[in-house]
PDB file of C-alpha atoms in Angstrom:
ATOM      1  CA  MET A   1     -83.218-236.154  31.878  1.00  0.00           C
ATOM      2  CA  PRO A   2     -80.251-238.141  33.786  1.00  0.00           C
ATOM      3  CA  ASP A   3     -78.028-236.605  36.021  1.00  0.00           C
ATOM      4  CA  GLY A   4     -74.145-237.592  34.497  1.00  0.00           C
ATOM      5  CA  ASN A   5     -74.393-240.530  37.026  1.00  0.00           C
ATOM      6  CA  VAL A   6     -76.083-243.171  34.976  1.00  0.00           C
ATOM      7  CA  THR A   7     -75.354-246.899  36.004  1.00  0.00           C
ATOM      8  CA  SER A   8     -76.087-249.852  33.739  1.00  0.00           C
ATOM      9  CA  ASN A   9     -76.305-253.611  33.576  1.00  0.00           C
ATOM     10  CA  VAL A  10     -74.563-253.711  30.058  1.00  0.00           C
ATOM     11  CA  LEU A  11     -70.797-255.136  30.940  1.00  0.00           C
ATOM     12  CA  ILE A  12     -68.959-253.648  28.640  1.00  0.00           C
ATOM     13  CA  ILE A  13     -66.354-255.454  26.568  1.00  0.00           C
ATOM     14  CA  ASN A  14     -63.195-254.313  25.829  1.00  0.00           C
ATOM     15  CA  LYS A  15     -62.525-254.586  21.574  1.00  0.00           C
ATOM     16  CA  GLY A  16     -59.181-256.737  22.519  1.00  0.00           C
ATOM     17  CA  ASP A  17     -61.952-259.694  23.330  1.00  0.00           C
ATOM     18  CA  ALA A  18     -63.096-262.125  20.883  1.00  0.00           C
ATOM     19  CA  MET A  19     -65.753-260.687  19.140  1.00  0.00           C
ATOM     20  CA  LEU A  20     -69.492-262.356  17.756  1.00  0.00           C
ATOM     21  CA  GLY A  21     -68.245-261.551  14.125  1.00  0.00           C
ATOM     22  CA  LEU A  22     -71.874-259.867  13.913  1.00  0.00           C
ATOM     23  CA  LYS A  23     -71.696-258.379   9.547  1.00  0.00           C
ATOM     24  CA  GLN A  24     -75.155-256.398   9.075  1.00  0.00           C
ATOM     25  CA  VAL A  25     -78.793-257.080   9.301  1.00  0.00           C
ATOM     26  CA  HIS A  26     -79.676-260.707   7.581  1.00  0.00           C
ATOM     27  CA  HIS A  27     -83.562-259.187   7.576  1.00  0.00           C
ATOM     28  CA  ILE A  28     -86.044-257.911   9.497  1.00  0.00           C
ATOM     29  CA  ALA A  29     -89.173-260.717  10.000  1.00  0.00           C
ATOM     30  CA  ILE A  30     -92.895-259.138   9.631  1.00  0.00           C
ATOM     31  CA  ILE A  31     -96.265-260.247   9.803  1.00  0.00           C
ATOM     32  CA  ALA A  32     -98.986-259.252   8.743  1.00  0.00           C
ATOM     33  CA  THR A  33    -102.811-259.251   9.125  1.00  0.00           C
ATOM     34  CA  ASP A  34    -103.613-259.691   5.756  1.00  0.00           C
ATOM     35  CA  TYR A  35    -100.791-261.004   3.335  1.00  0.00           C
ATOM     36  CA  ALA A  36    -101.805-259.950  -0.026  1.00  0.00           C
ATOM     37  CA  VAL A  37    -102.213-256.069   1.730  1.00  0.00           C
ATOM     38  CA  SER A  38     -98.700-256.528   2.688  1.00  0.00           C
ATOM     39  CA  LYS A  39     -97.403-257.944  -0.024  1.00  0.00           C
ATOM     40  CA  ALA A  40     -99.362-255.239  -2.525  1.00  0.00           C
ATOM     41  CA  PHE A  41     -98.353-252.378  -0.416  1.00  0.00           C
ATOM     42  CA  TYR A  42     -94.567-253.332   0.215  1.00  0.00           C
ATOM     43  CA  CYS A  43     -93.990-254.394  -3.044  1.00  0.00           C
ATOM     44  CA  ASP A  44     -96.598-252.042  -5.412  1.00  0.00           C
ATOM     45  CA  ILE A  45     -95.789-249.008  -3.562  1.00  0.00           C
ATOM     46  CA  LEU A  46     -92.803-248.828  -1.291  1.00  0.00           C
ATOM     47  CA  GLY A  47     -91.210-250.421  -4.462  1.00  0.00           C
ATOM     48  CA  PHE A  48     -89.538-253.971  -2.469  1.00  0.00           C
ATOM     49  CA  ASP A  49     -88.989-257.028  -4.977  1.00  0.00           C
ATOM     50  CA  LEU A  50     -90.949-260.959  -3.996  1.00  0.00           C
ATOM     51  CA  LEU A  51     -87.682-262.803  -4.074  1.00  0.00           C
ATOM     52  CA  SER A  52     -89.882-266.535  -3.011  1.00  0.00           C
ATOM     53  CA  GLU A  53     -93.287-266.840  -1.806  1.00  0.00           C
ATOM     54  CA  ALA A  54     -94.190-270.082  -0.089  1.00  0.00           C
ATOM     55  CA  TRP A  55     -97.760-271.480   1.436  1.00  0.00           C
ATOM     56  CA  ARG A  56     -96.809-273.117   4.888  1.00  0.00           C
ATOM     57  CA  GLU A  57    -100.149-275.393   5.267  1.00  0.00           C
ATOM     58  CA  GLU A  58     -98.830-276.949   8.660  1.00  0.00           C
ATOM     59  CA  ARG A  59     -98.289-273.199   9.620  1.00  0.00           C
ATOM     60  CA  ASP A  60    -101.466-271.774   7.972  1.00  0.00           C
ATOM     61  CA  SER A  61     -99.310-268.888   7.265  1.00  0.00           C
ATOM     62  CA  TRP A  62     -97.604-267.277   3.996  1.00  0.00           C
ATOM     63  CA  LYS A  63     -93.720-266.779   4.122  1.00  0.00           C
ATOM     64  CA  GLY A  64     -92.507-263.957   1.842  1.00  0.00           C
ATOM     65  CA  ASP A  65     -89.178-262.778   0.868  1.00  0.00           C
ATOM     66  CA  LEU A  66     -88.611-259.271  -0.111  1.00  0.00           C
ATOM     67  CA  ALA A  67     -85.457-257.418  -1.053  1.00  0.00           C
ATOM     68  CA  LEU A  68     -85.266-254.117  -2.179  1.00  0.00           C
ATOM     69  CA  ASN A  69     -82.096-253.021  -4.749  1.00  0.00           C
ATOM     70  CA  GLY A  70     -81.389-256.391  -4.961  1.00  0.00           C
ATOM     71  CA  GLN A  71     -80.970-257.262  -1.041  1.00  0.00           C
ATOM     72  CA  TYR A  72     -83.163-259.421   0.986  1.00  0.00           C
ATOM     73  CA  VAL A  73     -83.808-257.355   4.035  1.00  0.00           C
ATOM     74  CA  ILE A  74     -88.177-258.154   4.881  1.00  0.00           C
ATOM     75  CA  GLU A  75     -89.341-261.777   6.149  1.00  0.00           C
ATOM     76  CA  LEU A  76     -93.170-260.906   5.169  1.00  0.00           C
ATOM     77  CA  PHE A  77     -94.964-263.807   7.529  1.00  0.00           C
ATOM     78  CA  SER A  78     -98.916-264.243   8.167  1.00  0.00           C
ATOM     79  CA  PHE A  79    -100.208-266.409  10.460  1.00  0.00           C
ATOM     80  CA  PRO A  80    -104.383-266.620  11.715  1.00  0.00           C
ATOM     81  CA  PHE A  81    -105.078-264.007  14.534  1.00  0.00           C
ATOM     82  CA  PRO A  82    -101.886-262.441  15.231  1.00  0.00           C
ATOM     83  CA  PRO A  83    -101.406-260.790  18.878  1.00  0.00           C
ATOM     84  CA  ALA A  84    -101.118-257.361  18.076  1.00  0.00           C
ATOM     85  CA  ARG A  85     -98.183-255.639  19.501  1.00  0.00           C
ATOM     86  CA  PRO A  86     -98.261-252.061  20.938  1.00  0.00           C
ATOM     87  CA  SER A  87     -96.793-249.499  17.706  1.00  0.00           C
ATOM     88  CA  ARG A  88     -97.311-246.218  20.279  1.00  0.00           C
ATOM     89  CA  PRO A  89     -93.420-244.313  19.570  1.00  0.00           C
ATOM     90  CA  GLU A  90     -92.278-244.714  22.750  1.00  0.00           C
ATOM     91  CA  ALA A  91     -93.354-248.327  23.973  1.00  0.00           C
ATOM     92  CA  CYS A  92     -90.447-250.730  24.385  1.00  0.00           C
ATOM     93  CA  GLY A  93     -88.949-252.929  21.686  1.00  0.00           C
ATOM     94  CA  LEU A  94     -88.817-251.909  17.865  1.00  0.00           C
ATOM     95  CA  ARG A  95     -89.473-248.823  17.388  1.00  0.00           C
ATOM     96  CA  HIS A  96     -89.758-248.216  13.203  1.00  0.00           C
ATOM     97  CA  LEU A  97     -87.724-249.408  10.373  1.00  0.00           C
ATOM     98  CA  ALA A  98     -86.178-246.397   8.347  1.00  0.00           C
ATOM     99  CA  PHE A  99     -85.283-246.371   4.541  1.00  0.00           C
ATOM    100  CA  SER A 100     -83.021-243.518   2.827  1.00  0.00           C
ATOM    101  CA  VAL A 101     -84.870-241.824   0.300  1.00  0.00           C
ATOM    102  CA  GLU A 102     -83.115-239.269  -2.178  1.00  0.00           C
ATOM    103  CA  ASN A 103     -85.382-236.933  -2.154  1.00  0.00           C
ATOM    104  CA  VAL A 104     -88.425-237.326   1.032  1.00  0.00           C
ATOM    105  CA  GLU A 105     -90.933-234.379  -0.873  1.00  0.00           C
ATOM    106  CA  ASN A 106     -90.958-237.188  -4.078  1.00  0.00           C
ATOM    107  CA  ALA A 107     -91.037-239.916  -1.613  1.00  0.00           C
ATOM    108  CA  VAL A 108     -94.474-238.455  -0.061  1.00  0.00           C
ATOM    109  CA  ALA A 109     -96.124-237.400  -2.494  1.00  0.00           C
ATOM    110  CA  HIS A 110     -95.182-240.698  -3.704  1.00  0.00           C
ATOM    111  CA  LEU A 111     -96.776-242.429  -0.693  1.00  0.00           C
ATOM    112  CA  GLU A 112    -100.001-240.104  -0.660  1.00  0.00           C
ATOM    113  CA  LYS A 113    -100.746-240.444  -4.755  1.00  0.00           C
ATOM    114  CA  HIS A 114    -101.206-243.877  -3.286  1.00  0.00           C
ATOM    115  CA  GLN A 115    -103.980-243.047   0.128  1.00  0.00           C
ATOM    116  CA  VAL A 116    -100.559-243.742   2.142  1.00  0.00           C
ATOM    117  CA  LYS A 117    -100.668-241.116   4.910  1.00  0.00           C
ATOM    118  CA  CYS A 118     -97.640-239.264   6.509  1.00  0.00           C
ATOM    119  CA  GLU A 119     -96.636-237.435   9.313  1.00  0.00           C
ATOM    120  CA  PRO A 120     -95.421-233.487   7.899  1.00  0.00           C
ATOM    121  CA  ILE A 121     -92.324-233.227   6.792  1.00  0.00           C
ATOM    122  CA  ARG A 122     -89.150-232.287   9.553  1.00  0.00           C
ATOM    123  CA  ILE A 123     -85.801-231.889   9.994  1.00  0.00           C
ATOM    124  CA  ASP A 124     -83.104-233.684  11.910  1.00  0.00           C
ATOM    125  CA  PRO A 125     -82.022-231.507  14.803  1.00  0.00           C
ATOM    126  CA  TYR A 126     -78.512-233.226  14.915  1.00  0.00           C
ATOM    127  CA  THR A 127     -78.204-233.588  11.156  1.00  0.00           C
ATOM    128  CA  GLY A 128     -80.181-231.131   9.192  1.00  0.00           C
ATOM    129  CA  LYS A 129     -81.302-234.037   7.409  1.00  0.00           C
ATOM    130  CA  ARG A 130     -85.023-234.263   6.416  1.00  0.00           C
ATOM    131  CA  PHE A 131     -87.752-236.945   7.167  1.00  0.00           C
ATOM    132  CA  THR A 132     -90.899-238.379   7.932  1.00  0.00           C
ATOM    133  CA  PHE A 133     -93.175-240.910   9.690  1.00  0.00           C
ATOM    134  CA  PHE A 134     -96.178-243.427   8.005  1.00  0.00           C
ATOM    135  CA  ASN A 135     -97.180-246.536   8.782  1.00  0.00           C
ATOM    136  CA  ASP A 136     -97.644-250.024   7.097  1.00  0.00           C
ATOM    137  CA  PRO A 137    -101.208-251.468   6.445  1.00  0.00           C
ATOM    138  CA  ASP A 138    -101.101-253.271  10.087  1.00  0.00           C
ATOM    139  CA  GLY A 139     -99.485-249.849  11.504  1.00  0.00           C
ATOM    140  CA  LEU A 140     -95.965-250.782  11.953  1.00  0.00           C
ATOM    141  CA  PRO A 141     -94.248-247.216  11.747  1.00  0.00           C
ATOM    142  CA  LEU A 142     -91.816-246.803   9.114  1.00  0.00           C
ATOM    143  CA  GLU A 143     -89.547-243.840   8.295  1.00  0.00           C
ATOM    144  CA  LEU A 144     -88.358-241.722   4.997  1.00  0.00           C
ATOM    145  CA  TYR A 145     -84.805-239.405   5.900  1.00  0.00           C
ATOM    146  CA  GLU A 146     -83.560-237.730   3.307  1.00  0.00           C
ATOM    147  CA  GLN A 147     -79.585-239.065   2.548  1.00  0.00           C
TER     148      GLN A 147
END
């Protein structure tokens, strides 16, 4: 645990300085080992809509754009023999994607009906909200967080 004398390489910029102008997350790119399996998982089980889909012959790759409640969220790719990335909870880099749900228990029941294994439901000690984790077909950790 830090002792209060934490140093950082992060440059703190005065808010009065020129800002980059970020508005929101535009999309999240996910590379799948089996495009058809991942597309079915995200669309048929999680409820994403397929906005567009293209076979990119020059890259031997599929590209699908997926939306959640009308908002473009995931760019799903396939590539031949993609290298594996560490997916352990404390691995450096992207840790997980989190989605909000009205009721975690109902969402878990839906996932389990489709043979998706979920961790036990826990309570966030800071917010009192319930949440759980599960994995996509390639082991990418996904979280359901109750509103």
